[in-house]
mmCIF file of C-alpha atoms in Angstrom:
data_model
loop_
_atom_site.group_PDB
_atom_site.id
_atom_site.type_symbol
_atom_site.label_atom_id
_atom_site.label_comp_id
_atom_site.label_asym_id
_atom_site.label_seq_id
_atom_site.Cartn_x
_atom_site.Cartn_y
_atom_site.Cartn_z
ATOM 1 C CA MET A 29 -18.622 -0.734 4.412
ATOM 2 C CA ILE A 30 -22.051 0.389 3.974
ATOM 3 C CA ARG A 31 -22.203 3.628 5.686
ATOM 4 C CA SER A 32 -21.323 6.278 7.183
ATOM 5 C CA LEU A 33 -22.105 7.889 10.249
ATOM 6 C CA VAL A 34 -20.053 11.188 11.235
ATOM 7 C CA ALA A 35 -22.718 13.986 11.627
ATOM 8 C CA PRO A 36 -21.404 16.862 13.575
ATOM 9 C CA VAL A 37 -22.853 16.729 16.754
ATOM 10 C CA LEU A 38 -23.989 20.286 16.726
ATOM 11 C CA ALA A 39 -25.784 19.897 13.564
ATOM 12 C CA ALA A 40 -27.721 16.859 14.715
ATOM 13 C CA GLY A 41 -30.385 18.537 16.848
ATOM 14 C CA LEU A 42 -31.014 21.141 14.038
ATOM 15 C CA LEU A 43 -31.239 19.076 10.937
ATOM 16 C CA LEU A 44 -33.026 15.864 12.379
ATOM 17 C CA THR A 45 -36.289 15.344 13.644
ATOM 18 C CA THR A 46 -35.811 12.709 16.439
ATOM 19 C CA ALA A 47 -37.499 11.655 18.689
ATOM 20 C CA CYS A 48 -38.861 10.413 21.697
ATOM 21 C CA THR A 49 -42.565 9.883 22.081
ATOM 22 C CA ASP A 50 -42.396 10.373 25.906
ATOM 23 C CA ASN A 51 -39.979 9.858 28.913
ATOM 24 C CA THR A 52 -40.885 6.384 29.909
ATOM 25 C CA ALA A 53 -39.406 3.242 29.176
ATOM 26 C CA ALA A 54 -41.464 0.379 27.460
ATOM 27 C CA SER A 55 -43.112 -2.278 29.344
ATOM 28 C CA GLY A 56 -42.453 -0.504 32.534
ATOM 29 C CA ASP A 57 -39.018 -1.654 32.786
ATOM 30 C CA ALA A 58 -36.707 1.236 32.776
ATOM 31 C CA ARG A 59 -33.777 -0.296 31.408
ATOM 32 C CA THR A 60 -35.997 -1.751 28.119
ATOM 33 C CA MET A 61 -36.803 0.983 25.378
ATOM 34 C CA SER A 62 -38.827 0.296 22.344
ATOM 35 C CA VAL A 63 -37.718 2.253 19.237
ATOM 36 C CA LYS A 64 -40.368 2.846 16.051
ATOM 37 C CA ALA A 65 -38.015 3.744 13.274
ATOM 38 C CA SER A 66 -39.502 4.655 10.018
ATOM 39 C CA ASP A 67 -38.468 6.117 6.884
ATOM 40 C CA THR A 68 -38.791 9.811 8.438
ATOM 41 C CA ALA A 69 -38.437 9.483 11.977
ATOM 42 C CA CYS A 70 -36.916 7.654 15.140
ATOM 43 C CA GLU A 71 -39.106 7.428 18.485
ATOM 44 C CA VAL A 72 -37.538 6.087 21.573
ATOM 45 C CA SER A 73 -39.578 5.429 24.567
ATOM 46 C CA SER A 74 -37.369 6.809 26.918
ATOM 47 C CA VAL A 75 -34.635 9.772 26.652
ATOM 48 C CA GLU A 76 -32.877 8.006 29.547
ATOM 49 C CA ALA A 77 -32.009 4.958 31.340
ATOM 50 C CA PRO A 78 -30.620 3.668 34.624
ATOM 51 C CA SER A 79 -26.912 2.196 34.171
ATOM 52 C CA GLY A 80 -26.869 -1.441 33.782
ATOM 53 C CA THR A 81 -28.097 -3.839 31.035
ATOM 54 C CA LEU A 82 -30.012 -2.214 28.231
ATOM 55 C CA THR A 83 -32.499 -3.147 25.936
ATOM 56 C CA PHE A 84 -33.475 -1.383 22.682
ATOM 57 C CA LYS A 85 -36.336 -3.352 20.887
ATOM 58 C CA VAL A 86 -36.166 -1.703 17.545
ATOM 59 C CA THR A 87 -39.341 -2.257 15.351
ATOM 60 C CA ASN A 88 -38.874 -1.082 11.742
ATOM 61 C CA GLU A 89 -42.600 0.747 10.766
ATOM 62 C CA GLY A 90 -40.963 2.188 7.403
ATOM 63 C CA SER A 91 -40.175 0.830 3.817
ATOM 64 C CA LYS A 92 -36.831 0.947 3.991
ATOM 65 C CA ILE A 93 -33.958 -0.943 5.504
ATOM 66 C CA ASN A 94 -33.093 0.477 8.517
ATOM 67 C CA GLU A 95 -30.469 0.605 11.503
ATOM 68 C CA PHE A 96 -30.033 1.796 14.924
ATOM 69 C CA TYR A 97 -27.076 3.170 17.044
ATOM 70 C CA LEU A 98 -26.255 4.278 20.363
ATOM 71 C CA LEU A 99 -23.461 6.904 19.991
ATOM 72 C CA GLY A 100 -20.863 7.871 22.453
ATOM 73 C CA GLU A 101 -21.235 11.868 23.734
ATOM 74 C CA ASP A 102 -19.074 13.026 20.801
ATOM 75 C CA GLY A 103 -21.538 12.004 18.294
ATOM 76 C CA LEU A 104 -18.863 9.856 16.454
ATOM 77 C CA ARG A 105 -18.215 6.729 18.481
ATOM 78 C CA ILE A 106 -20.581 3.606 18.214
ATOM 79 C CA VAL A 107 -20.989 2.174 21.491
ATOM 80 C CA ALA A 108 -23.386 -0.253 19.523
ATOM 81 C CA GLU A 109 -25.543 -1.089 17.000
ATOM 82 C CA VAL A 110 -27.899 -3.131 15.105
ATOM 83 C CA GLU A 111 -28.290 -3.171 11.390
ATOM 84 C CA ASN A 112 -30.204 -4.872 8.433
ATOM 85 C CA ILE A 113 -33.646 -4.384 9.915
ATOM 86 C CA GLY A 114 -35.661 -4.868 7.225
ATOM 87 C CA PRO A 115 -39.514 -3.023 7.122
ATOM 88 C CA GLY A 116 -41.988 -4.790 9.492
ATOM 89 C CA LEU A 117 -39.046 -6.643 11.677
ATOM 90 C CA THR A 118 -38.143 -5.965 15.084
ATOM 91 C CA ARG A 119 -34.730 -6.426 16.512
ATOM 92 C CA ASP A 120 -33.269 -6.371 20.071
ATOM 93 C CA LEU A 121 -29.826 -4.242 20.530
ATOM 94 C CA VAL A 122 -28.752 -5.384 24.243
ATOM 95 C CA LEU A 123 -25.647 -3.823 25.811
ATOM 96 C CA SER A 124 -24.257 -2.974 29.410
ATOM 97 C CA ALA A 125 -23.784 0.645 29.527
ATOM 98 C CA PRO A 126 -22.367 2.887 32.310
ATOM 99 C CA ALA A 127 -23.698 6.699 33.296
ATOM 100 C CA GLY A 128 -23.113 9.044 30.732
ATOM 101 C CA THR A 129 -24.203 11.022 27.525
ATOM 102 C CA TYR A 130 -25.313 9.292 24.435
ATOM 103 C CA PHE A 131 -26.961 9.710 21.217
ATOM 104 C CA THR A 132 -29.684 7.397 19.740
ATOM 105 C CA ALA A 133 -29.834 7.139 15.860
ATOM 106 C CA CYS A 134 -31.726 5.601 13.350
ATOM 107 C CA LYS A 135 -30.658 5.361 9.653
ATOM 108 C CA PRO A 136 -33.360 4.631 7.288
ATOM 109 C CA GLY A 137 -31.866 3.545 3.741
ATOM 110 C CA MET A 138 -28.767 2.776 5.904
ATOM 111 C CA VAL A 139 -26.946 6.327 4.224
ATOM 112 C CA GLY A 140 -26.504 9.790 5.270
ATOM 113 C CA GLU A 141 -26.238 11.054 8.619
ATOM 114 C CA GLY A 142 -28.980 9.143 10.667
ATOM 115 C CA ILE A 143 -31.951 10.470 12.615
ATOM 116 C CA ARG A 144 -30.689 11.351 16.038
ATOM 117 C CA GLY A 145 -31.743 12.157 19.658
ATOM 118 C CA ASP A 146 -30.142 12.934 23.125
ATOM 119 C CA PHE A 147 -30.200 10.070 25.347
ATOM 120 C CA THR A 148 -28.863 9.631 28.773
ATOM 121 C CA VAL A 149 -27.859 6.903 31.074
ATOM 122 C CA THR A 150 -28.082 7.755 35.027
ATOM 123 C CA ASP A 151 -25.995 6.263 37.625
ATOM 124 C CA SER A 152 -28.099 3.484 39.011
ATOM 125 C CA GLY A 153 -25.964 2.927 42.001
ATOM 126 C CA GLU A 154 -25.122 -0.522 40.626
ATOM 127 C CA ASP A 155 -22.133 -2.148 39.376
ATOM 128 C CA VAL A 156 -22.472 -2.468 35.753
ATOM 129 C CA GLY A 157 -20.812 -5.560 33.927
ATOM 130 C CA PRO A 158 -20.609 -9.283 35.357
ATOM 131 C CA LYS A 159 -19.686 -10.668 38.302
ATOM 132 C CA GLY A 160 -17.810 -13.397 40.111
ATOM 133 C CA GLU A 161 -16.699 -16.116 37.858
ATOM 134 C CA ASP A 162 -18.645 -14.584 34.950
ATOM 135 C CA ALA A 163 -16.256 -11.308 35.366
ATOM 136 C CA GLU A 164 -13.196 -13.868 34.889
ATOM 137 C CA LEU A 165 -14.591 -15.130 31.880
ATOM 138 C CA VAL A 166 -15.366 -11.903 30.076
ATOM 139 C CA ALA A 167 -11.963 -10.411 31.247
ATOM 140 C CA GLU A 168 -10.501 -13.427 29.877
ATOM 141 C CA ALA A 169 -12.433 -12.922 26.450
ATOM 142 C CA ASP A 170 -11.426 -9.112 26.578
ATOM 143 C CA LYS A 171 -7.956 -10.401 27.025
ATOM 144 C CA GLN A 172 -8.293 -12.708 23.965
ATOM 145 C CA TYR A 173 -10.384 -10.146 21.646
ATOM 146 C CA ALA A 174 -7.991 -7.085 22.143
ATOM 147 C CA SER A 175 -5.178 -9.408 21.445
ATOM 148 C CA TYR A 176 -6.631 -10.487 18.171
ATOM 149 C CA VAL A 177 -7.660 -7.000 17.249
ATOM 150 C CA ARG A 178 -3.845 -5.628 17.748
ATOM 151 C CA ASP A 179 -2.755 -8.698 15.750
ATOM 152 C CA GLN A 180 -4.867 -7.815 12.685
ATOM 153 C CA VAL A 181 -4.473 -4.445 12.740
ATOM 154 C CA ASP A 182 -0.593 -5.124 12.868
ATOM 155 C CA GLN A 183 -0.958 -6.919 9.670
ATOM 156 C CA LEU A 184 -2.988 -4.250 8.123
ATOM 157 C CA VAL A 185 -0.644 -1.846 8.283
ATOM 158 C CA THR A 186 2.341 -3.577 6.899
ATOM 159 C CA LYS A 187 0.052 -4.620 3.824
ATOM 160 C CA THR A 188 -1.374 -1.234 3.561
ATOM 161 C CA GLU A 189 1.914 0.350 3.287
ATOM 162 C CA GLN A 190 3.003 -2.287 0.938
ATOM 163 C CA PHE A 191 0.032 -1.846 -1.404
ATOM 164 C CA ALA A 192 0.246 1.761 -1.391
ATOM 165 C CA THR A 193 3.909 1.377 -2.618
ATOM 166 C CA LEU A 194 2.845 -0.779 -5.259
ATOM 167 C CA VAL A 195 -0.179 1.478 -6.561
ATOM 168 C CA LYS A 196 2.004 4.683 -6.628
ATOM 169 C CA GLU A 197 4.446 2.922 -8.470
ATOM 170 C CA ARG A 198 1.906 1.703 -10.896
ATOM 171 C CA LYS A 199 2.540 -1.964 -10.620
ATOM 172 C CA ASP A 200 -0.840 -2.869 -11.109
ATOM 173 C CA ASP A 201 -0.630 -6.414 -11.517
ATOM 174 C CA GLU A 202 0.883 -6.636 -8.116
ATOM 175 C CA ALA A 203 -1.409 -4.207 -6.582
ATOM 176 C CA ARG A 204 -4.406 -6.192 -7.645
ATOM 177 C CA ALA A 205 -2.852 -9.373 -6.435
ATOM 178 C CA MET A 206 -2.315 -8.039 -3.330
ATOM 179 C CA TYR A 207 -5.698 -5.933 -2.646
ATOM 180 C CA ALA A 208 -8.098 -8.351 -1.351
ATOM 181 C CA ASP A 209 -5.169 -10.103 0.606
ATOM 182 C CA ALA A 210 -4.823 -6.776 2.768
ATOM 183 C CA ARG A 211 -8.314 -6.013 2.592
ATOM 184 C CA VAL A 212 -8.846 -9.195 4.846
ATOM 185 C CA HIS A 213 -7.586 -7.771 8.160
ATOM 186 C CA TRP A 214 -9.787 -4.762 7.942
ATOM 187 C CA GLU A 215 -12.843 -6.843 7.431
ATOM 188 C CA ARG A 216 -12.135 -9.043 10.228
ATOM 189 C CA VAL A 217 -12.217 -6.035 12.753
ATOM 190 C CA GLU A 218 -14.114 -3.904 10.728
ATOM 191 C CA THR A 219 -17.082 -3.143 13.145
ATOM 192 C CA VAL A 220 -14.059 -1.969 15.767
ATOM 193 C CA ALA A 221 -12.674 0.147 13.037
ATOM 194 C CA GLU A 222 -16.440 1.638 12.326
ATOM 195 C CA SER A 223 -16.805 2.426 15.913
ATOM 196 C CA PHE A 224 -14.456 5.580 15.817
ATOM 197 C CA GLY A 225 -17.157 7.016 13.274
ATOM 198 C CA ASP A 226 -14.422 8.767 11.130
ATOM 199 C CA LEU A 227 -12.228 6.293 9.782
ATOM 200 C CA ASP A 228 -14.698 4.101 8.530
ATOM 201 C CA PRO A 229 -16.049 6.212 5.896
ATOM 202 C CA GLN A 230 -12.491 7.829 4.700
ATOM 203 C CA MET A 231 -11.097 4.436 4.321
ATOM 204 C CA ASP A 232 -13.844 1.992 3.232
ATOM 205 C CA ALA A 233 -16.666 3.731 1.855
ATOM 206 C CA ARG A 234 -18.038 2.688 -1.454
ATOM 207 C CA GLU A 235 -18.735 5.267 -4.277
ATOM 208 C CA ALA A 236 -22.491 4.711 -4.357
ATOM 209 C CA ASP A 237 -23.022 5.420 -0.643
ATOM 210 C CA LEU A 238 -21.365 8.998 -0.912
ATOM 211 C CA GLU A 239 -23.492 12.073 -0.524
ATOM 212 C CA ALA A 240 -23.255 15.471 -2.566
ATOM 213 C CA GLY A 241 -20.018 16.856 -0.975
ATOM 214 C CA ASP A 242 -18.513 13.834 0.103
ATOM 215 C CA GLU A 243 -14.792 13.030 -0.911
ATOM 216 C CA PHE A 244 -14.372 9.737 -2.529
ATOM 217 C CA THR A 245 -11.045 8.070 -0.566
ATOM 218 C CA GLY A 246 -9.710 4.930 0.671
ATOM 219 C CA TRP A 247 -9.588 1.284 -0.390
ATOM 220 C CA HIS A 248 -12.461 1.582 -3.142
ATOM 221 C CA ARG A 249 -11.223 4.766 -4.504
ATOM 222 C CA LEU A 250 -8.188 2.977 -5.530
ATOM 223 C CA GLU A 251 -9.933 -0.476 -6.163
ATOM 224 C CA LYS A 252 -11.984 1.509 -8.914
ATOM 225 C CA ASP A 253 -8.804 2.701 -10.698
ATOM 226 C CA LEU A 254 -7.122 -0.699 -10.736
ATOM 227 C CA TRP A 255 -10.140 -2.420 -12.147
ATOM 228 C CA PRO A 256 -12.005 0.386 -14.160
ATOM 229 C CA ALA A 257 -13.651 -2.477 -16.681
ATOM 230 C CA ARG A 258 -17.340 -1.536 -15.314
ATOM 231 C CA ALA A 259 -16.749 2.184 -15.049
ATOM 232 C CA GLU A 260 -18.276 3.413 -18.050
ATOM 233 C CA GLY A 261 -16.330 6.511 -19.275
ATOM 234 C CA TYR A 262 -14.156 6.623 -16.297
ATOM 235 C CA THR A 263 -11.057 8.777 -16.575
ATOM 236 C CA ALA A 264 -7.753 7.156 -14.551
ATOM 237 C CA MET A 265 -6.239 8.800 -11.813
ATOM 238 C CA THR A 266 -3.087 10.720 -12.170
ATOM 239 C CA ASP A 267 -0.113 9.699 -10.501
ATOM 240 C CA ALA A 268 -0.247 12.688 -8.020
ATOM 241 C CA GLU A 269 -3.964 11.701 -7.370
ATOM 242 C CA ARG A 270 -2.867 8.087 -6.627
ATOM 243 C CA ALA A 271 -0.236 9.229 -4.508
ATOM 244 C CA THR A 272 -2.855 11.468 -2.238
ATOM 245 C CA VAL A 273 -5.543 8.752 -1.776
ATOM 246 C CA ALA A 274 -2.902 5.976 -1.091
ATOM 247 C CA ASP A 275 -0.825 8.320 1.188
ATOM 248 C CA LYS A 276 -3.932 9.289 2.956
ATOM 249 C CA LEU A 277 -4.947 5.408 3.241
ATOM 250 C CA VAL A 278 -1.560 4.675 4.697
ATOM 251 C CA ALA A 279 -1.985 7.414 7.256
ATOM 252 C CA ASP A 280 -5.821 6.636 8.345
ATOM 253 C CA THR A 281 -4.171 3.012 9.235
ATOM 254 C CA ALA A 282 -1.454 4.583 10.875
ATOM 255 C CA THR A 283 -4.426 6.421 13.297
ATOM 256 C CA LEU A 284 -6.420 3.039 13.443
ATOM 257 C CA TYR A 285 -3.061 1.296 14.735
ATOM 258 C CA ASP A 286 -2.408 4.131 17.324
ATOM 259 C CA ARG A 287 -6.427 3.923 18.548
ATOM 260 C CA THR A 288 -6.518 0.227 18.820
ATOM 261 C CA ARG A 289 -3.449 -0.463 21.223
ATOM 262 C CA ASP A 290 -4.986 -0.063 24.339
ATOM 263 C CA MET A 291 -8.496 -1.025 23.519
ATOM 264 C CA THR A 292 -10.556 -2.984 25.867
ATOM 265 C CA PHE A 293 -14.012 -4.558 25.283
ATOM 266 C CA THR A 294 -16.893 -5.544 27.561
ATOM 267 C CA ALA A 295 -18.739 -8.572 26.881
ATOM 268 C CA SER A 296 -21.746 -6.853 24.992
ATOM 269 C CA ASP A 297 -18.894 -5.114 23.079
ATOM 270 C CA ILE A 298 -17.458 -8.396 21.599
ATOM 271 C CA ALA A 299 -21.224 -10.263 21.153
ATOM 272 C CA ASN A 300 -22.774 -6.984 19.653
ATOM 273 C CA GLY A 301 -19.385 -6.829 17.128
ATOM 274 C CA ALA A 302 -19.755 -10.457 16.250
ATOM 275 C CA LYS A 303 -23.379 -9.915 15.100
ATOM 276 C CA GLY A 304 -22.489 -6.703 13.327
ATOM 277 C CA LEU A 305 -19.936 -8.362 11.274
ATOM 278 C CA LEU A 306 -22.578 -10.781 10.138
ATOM 279 C CA ASP A 307 -24.621 -7.596 9.198
ATOM 280 C CA GLU A 308 -21.913 -6.653 6.898
ATOM 281 C CA VAL A 309 -22.002 -9.924 5.198
ATOM 282 C CA ALA A 310 -25.673 -9.621 4.543
ATOM 283 C CA THR A 311 -25.746 -5.977 3.494
ATOM 284 C CA GLY A 312 -22.799 -6.019 1.286
ATOM 285 C CA LYS A 313 -20.886 -9.122 0.692
ATOM 286 C CA VAL A 314 -23.633 -11.421 -0.219
ATOM 287 C CA THR A 315 -24.953 -8.816 -2.682
ATOM 288 C CA GLY A 316 -22.001 -8.397 -4.208
ATOM 289 C CA GLU A 317 -21.811 -4.539 -3.592
ATOM 290 C CA GLU A 318 -18.973 -4.225 -1.314
ATOM 291 C CA GLU A 319 -16.338 -4.993 -3.987
ATOM 292 C CA TYR A 320 -18.354 -3.784 -7.109
ATOM 293 C CA TRP A 321 -15.113 -3.287 -9.525
ATOM 294 C CA SER A 322 -12.922 -5.871 -8.238
ATOM 295 C CA ARG A 323 -15.300 -8.610 -7.645
ATOM 296 C CA THR A 324 -13.576 -9.735 -4.278
ATOM 297 C CA ASP A 325 -16.346 -9.935 -2.256
ATOM 298 C CA LEU A 326 -15.984 -13.409 -0.980
ATOM 299 C CA TRP A 327 -12.435 -12.661 0.426
ATOM 300 C CA ASP A 328 -14.397 -10.003 2.579
ATOM 301 C CA PHE A 329 -17.115 -12.648 3.233
ATOM 302 C CA GLN A 330 -14.808 -14.817 4.500
ATOM 303 C CA ALA A 331 -12.760 -12.131 6.899
ATOM 304 C CA ASN A 332 -16.407 -11.097 8.525
ATOM 305 C CA VAL A 333 -17.033 -14.643 9.394
ATOM 306 C CA ASP A 334 -13.734 -15.186 10.609
ATOM 307 C CA GLY A 335 -13.817 -11.834 13.020
ATOM 308 C CA ALA A 336 -17.483 -13.100 13.930
ATOM 309 C CA LYS A 337 -16.163 -16.595 15.198
ATOM 310 C CA VAL A 338 -13.211 -15.115 16.827
ATOM 311 C CA ALA A 339 -15.536 -13.272 18.786
ATOM 312 C CA TRP A 340 -17.968 -16.261 19.582
ATOM 313 C CA GLU A 341 -15.246 -18.493 20.716
ATOM 314 C CA GLY A 342 -13.696 -15.882 23.253
ATOM 315 C CA LEU A 343 -17.245 -15.830 24.595
ATOM 316 C CA ARG A 344 -18.041 -19.601 24.330
ATOM 317 C CA PRO A 345 -17.073 -20.505 28.013
ATOM 318 C CA LEU A 346 -19.330 -17.758 29.522
ATOM 319 C CA LEU A 347 -22.341 -18.421 26.770
ATOM 320 C CA GLN A 348 -22.101 -22.434 27.565
ATOM 321 C CA ARG A 349 -22.580 -21.514 31.321
ATOM 322 C CA LYS A 350 -25.427 -19.162 30.350
ATOM 323 C CA ASP A 351 -27.201 -21.150 27.474
ATOM 324 C CA SER A 352 -25.504 -24.074 25.934
ATOM 325 C CA ALA A 353 -28.631 -24.620 23.571
ATOM 326 C CA LEU A 354 -27.862 -21.448 22.304
ATOM 327 C CA ASP A 355 -24.299 -21.862 21.772
ATOM 328 C CA GLY A 356 -24.697 -25.193 20.245
ATOM 329 C CA GLN A 357 -26.778 -23.595 17.438
ATOM 330 C CA ILE A 358 -24.300 -20.868 16.821
ATOM 331 C CA GLU A 359 -21.531 -23.792 16.557
ATOM 332 C CA LYS A 360 -23.743 -25.607 13.744
ATOM 333 C CA ALA A 361 -24.909 -22.543 11.628
ATOM 334 C CA PHE A 362 -20.962 -21.280 11.581
ATOM 335 C CA ALA A 363 -20.211 -24.904 10.283
ATOM 336 C CA SER A 364 -22.696 -25.133 7.692
ATOM 337 C CA LEU A 365 -22.128 -21.533 6.315
ATOM 338 C CA GLN A 366 -18.448 -22.182 6.267
ATOM 339 C CA ALA A 367 -19.019 -25.524 4.218
ATOM 340 C CA LEU A 368 -20.952 -23.140 1.798
ATOM 341 C CA LEU A 369 -18.026 -20.774 1.282
ATOM 342 C CA ASP A 370 -15.547 -23.686 0.734
ATOM 343 C CA LYS A 371 -17.320 -24.560 -2.515
ATOM 344 C CA HIS A 372 -16.121 -21.351 -3.611
ATOM 345 C CA ARG A 373 -12.690 -21.493 -3.099
ATOM 346 C CA ASP A 374 -9.917 -21.149 -5.803
ATOM 347 C CA GLY A 375 -6.250 -21.495 -4.492
ATOM 348 C CA GLU A 376 -5.281 -19.686 -1.581
ATOM 349 C CA GLY A 377 -8.450 -17.574 -2.261
ATOM 350 C CA PHE A 378 -11.936 -17.575 -3.956
ATOM 351 C CA VAL A 379 -13.910 -17.424 -7.354
ATOM 352 C CA THR A 380 -14.968 -13.879 -8.278
ATOM 353 C CA TYR A 381 -18.087 -12.839 -7.287
ATOM 354 C CA ASP A 382 -19.555 -12.987 -11.092
ATOM 355 C CA LYS A 383 -18.889 -16.570 -10.995
ATOM 356 C CA LEU A 384 -21.765 -17.067 -8.701
ATOM 357 C CA SER A 385 -25.080 -18.665 -9.628
ATOM 358 C CA GLU A 386 -28.252 -16.863 -8.612
ATOM 359 C CA ASP A 387 -28.849 -20.440 -6.914
ATOM 360 C CA ASP A 388 -25.240 -19.932 -5.206
ATOM 361 C CA ILE A 389 -26.007 -16.536 -3.817
ATOM 362 C CA LYS A 390 -29.348 -17.662 -2.385
ATOM 363 C CA GLN A 391 -27.491 -20.772 -0.460
ATOM 364 C CA LEU A 392 -24.856 -18.260 0.988
ATOM 365 C CA ALA A 393 -27.639 -15.676 2.071
ATOM 366 C CA ASP A 394 -29.706 -18.319 3.452
ATOM 367 C CA ALA A 395 -26.861 -19.491 5.703
ATOM 368 C CA VAL A 396 -25.877 -16.093 6.602
ATOM 369 C CA ASN A 397 -29.459 -15.728 8.087
ATOM 370 C CA THR A 398 -29.610 -18.851 9.700
ATOM 371 C CA LEU A 399 -26.508 -17.682 11.522
ATOM 372 C CA SER A 400 -27.779 -14.379 12.225
ATOM 373 C CA GLU A 401 -30.568 -15.195 14.427
ATOM 374 C CA PRO A 402 -28.871 -17.210 17.146
ATOM 375 C CA LEU A 403 -26.059 -14.733 17.275
ATOM 376 C CA SER A 404 -28.118 -11.795 17.716
ATOM 377 C CA LYS A 405 -29.183 -13.551 21.076
ATOM 378 C CA MET A 406 -26.001 -14.261 22.165
ATOM 379 C CA ALA A 407 -25.731 -10.397 24.079
ATOM 380 C CA GLY A 408 -28.709 -10.866 25.310
ATOM 381 C CA ALA A 409 -28.192 -14.442 26.780
ATOM 382 C CA ILE A 410 -24.581 -13.643 28.507
ATOM 383 C CA LEU A 411 -25.804 -10.521 29.862
ATOM 384 C CA SER A 412 -28.556 -12.288 31.934
#
């Protein structure tokens, strides 16, 4: 997890300076909006669009890496996102959106609350979503992906409870041995967990991403206490402090379990989620920042790739109908990335991040970028 996006809705309009340059969409297409994201502003070319397939063309005109979100009417739920937009780059966010009230948000530097603005999707009177045989393929993809998410969260609940017990009993060697294995179930569905807004920063925030006043809880708080070697001047947690953090992690995981029981997914949810998982790899795992204390980043890396691959595989029958060449590019890029990851396996896991050379990291980063590019086109292809 690289960031949190939990700004109270009422505060958003007071604190942030968004906005919209005018009330017209880009290129004369009412469903295509341009977004100019800078270090201090988030200018969307229209504050509304008719329901259907929407495209936000996000250009980073600032000096920091940026992200763009479409949030639900509560200002917390992430409807869709595009991350890791470097300075000077343009990336598209394509999604199918029904009528409703939303927020747009840019997040320069990938920290803080984001620069938000109101956005409305009006009722176009048209059916939103695929039709005919496409609809049947999307329904099957939804069924498969929802089942996958439930299964991963089921396993996450069990292993989190076991991990928390070991932490509280100060069986640190056993807790350290279980840490990475338990987290893979979170990482495989990380973008689903992030979509709820509130759970992700509580469960997966890194210390480096916290702002003044934020409480450090969740997986990485316990990680630091289990691997304090890189924490200069660190004071170990007391038994009571450990119990408080461990119990909250278990409770938050139970909440995630409850929220994912009846989830359904559109084609754009699944496609953008796959791309989001690759963005997680690019911005945290391949850089060694996610698991700063334990150096277990490659376990997370593999889990993000696993989750993205499952999402793509569910949509393959539809993608092959729409753009078989793109499907072939994605297949080849997944295979190349996996071959590189397999070089760093050690037993049932991986070597720790500090064992990678600079050349190893560059090769992995290049392979992630090679996969990310065609994967970013999947949503547009299947919604065409």
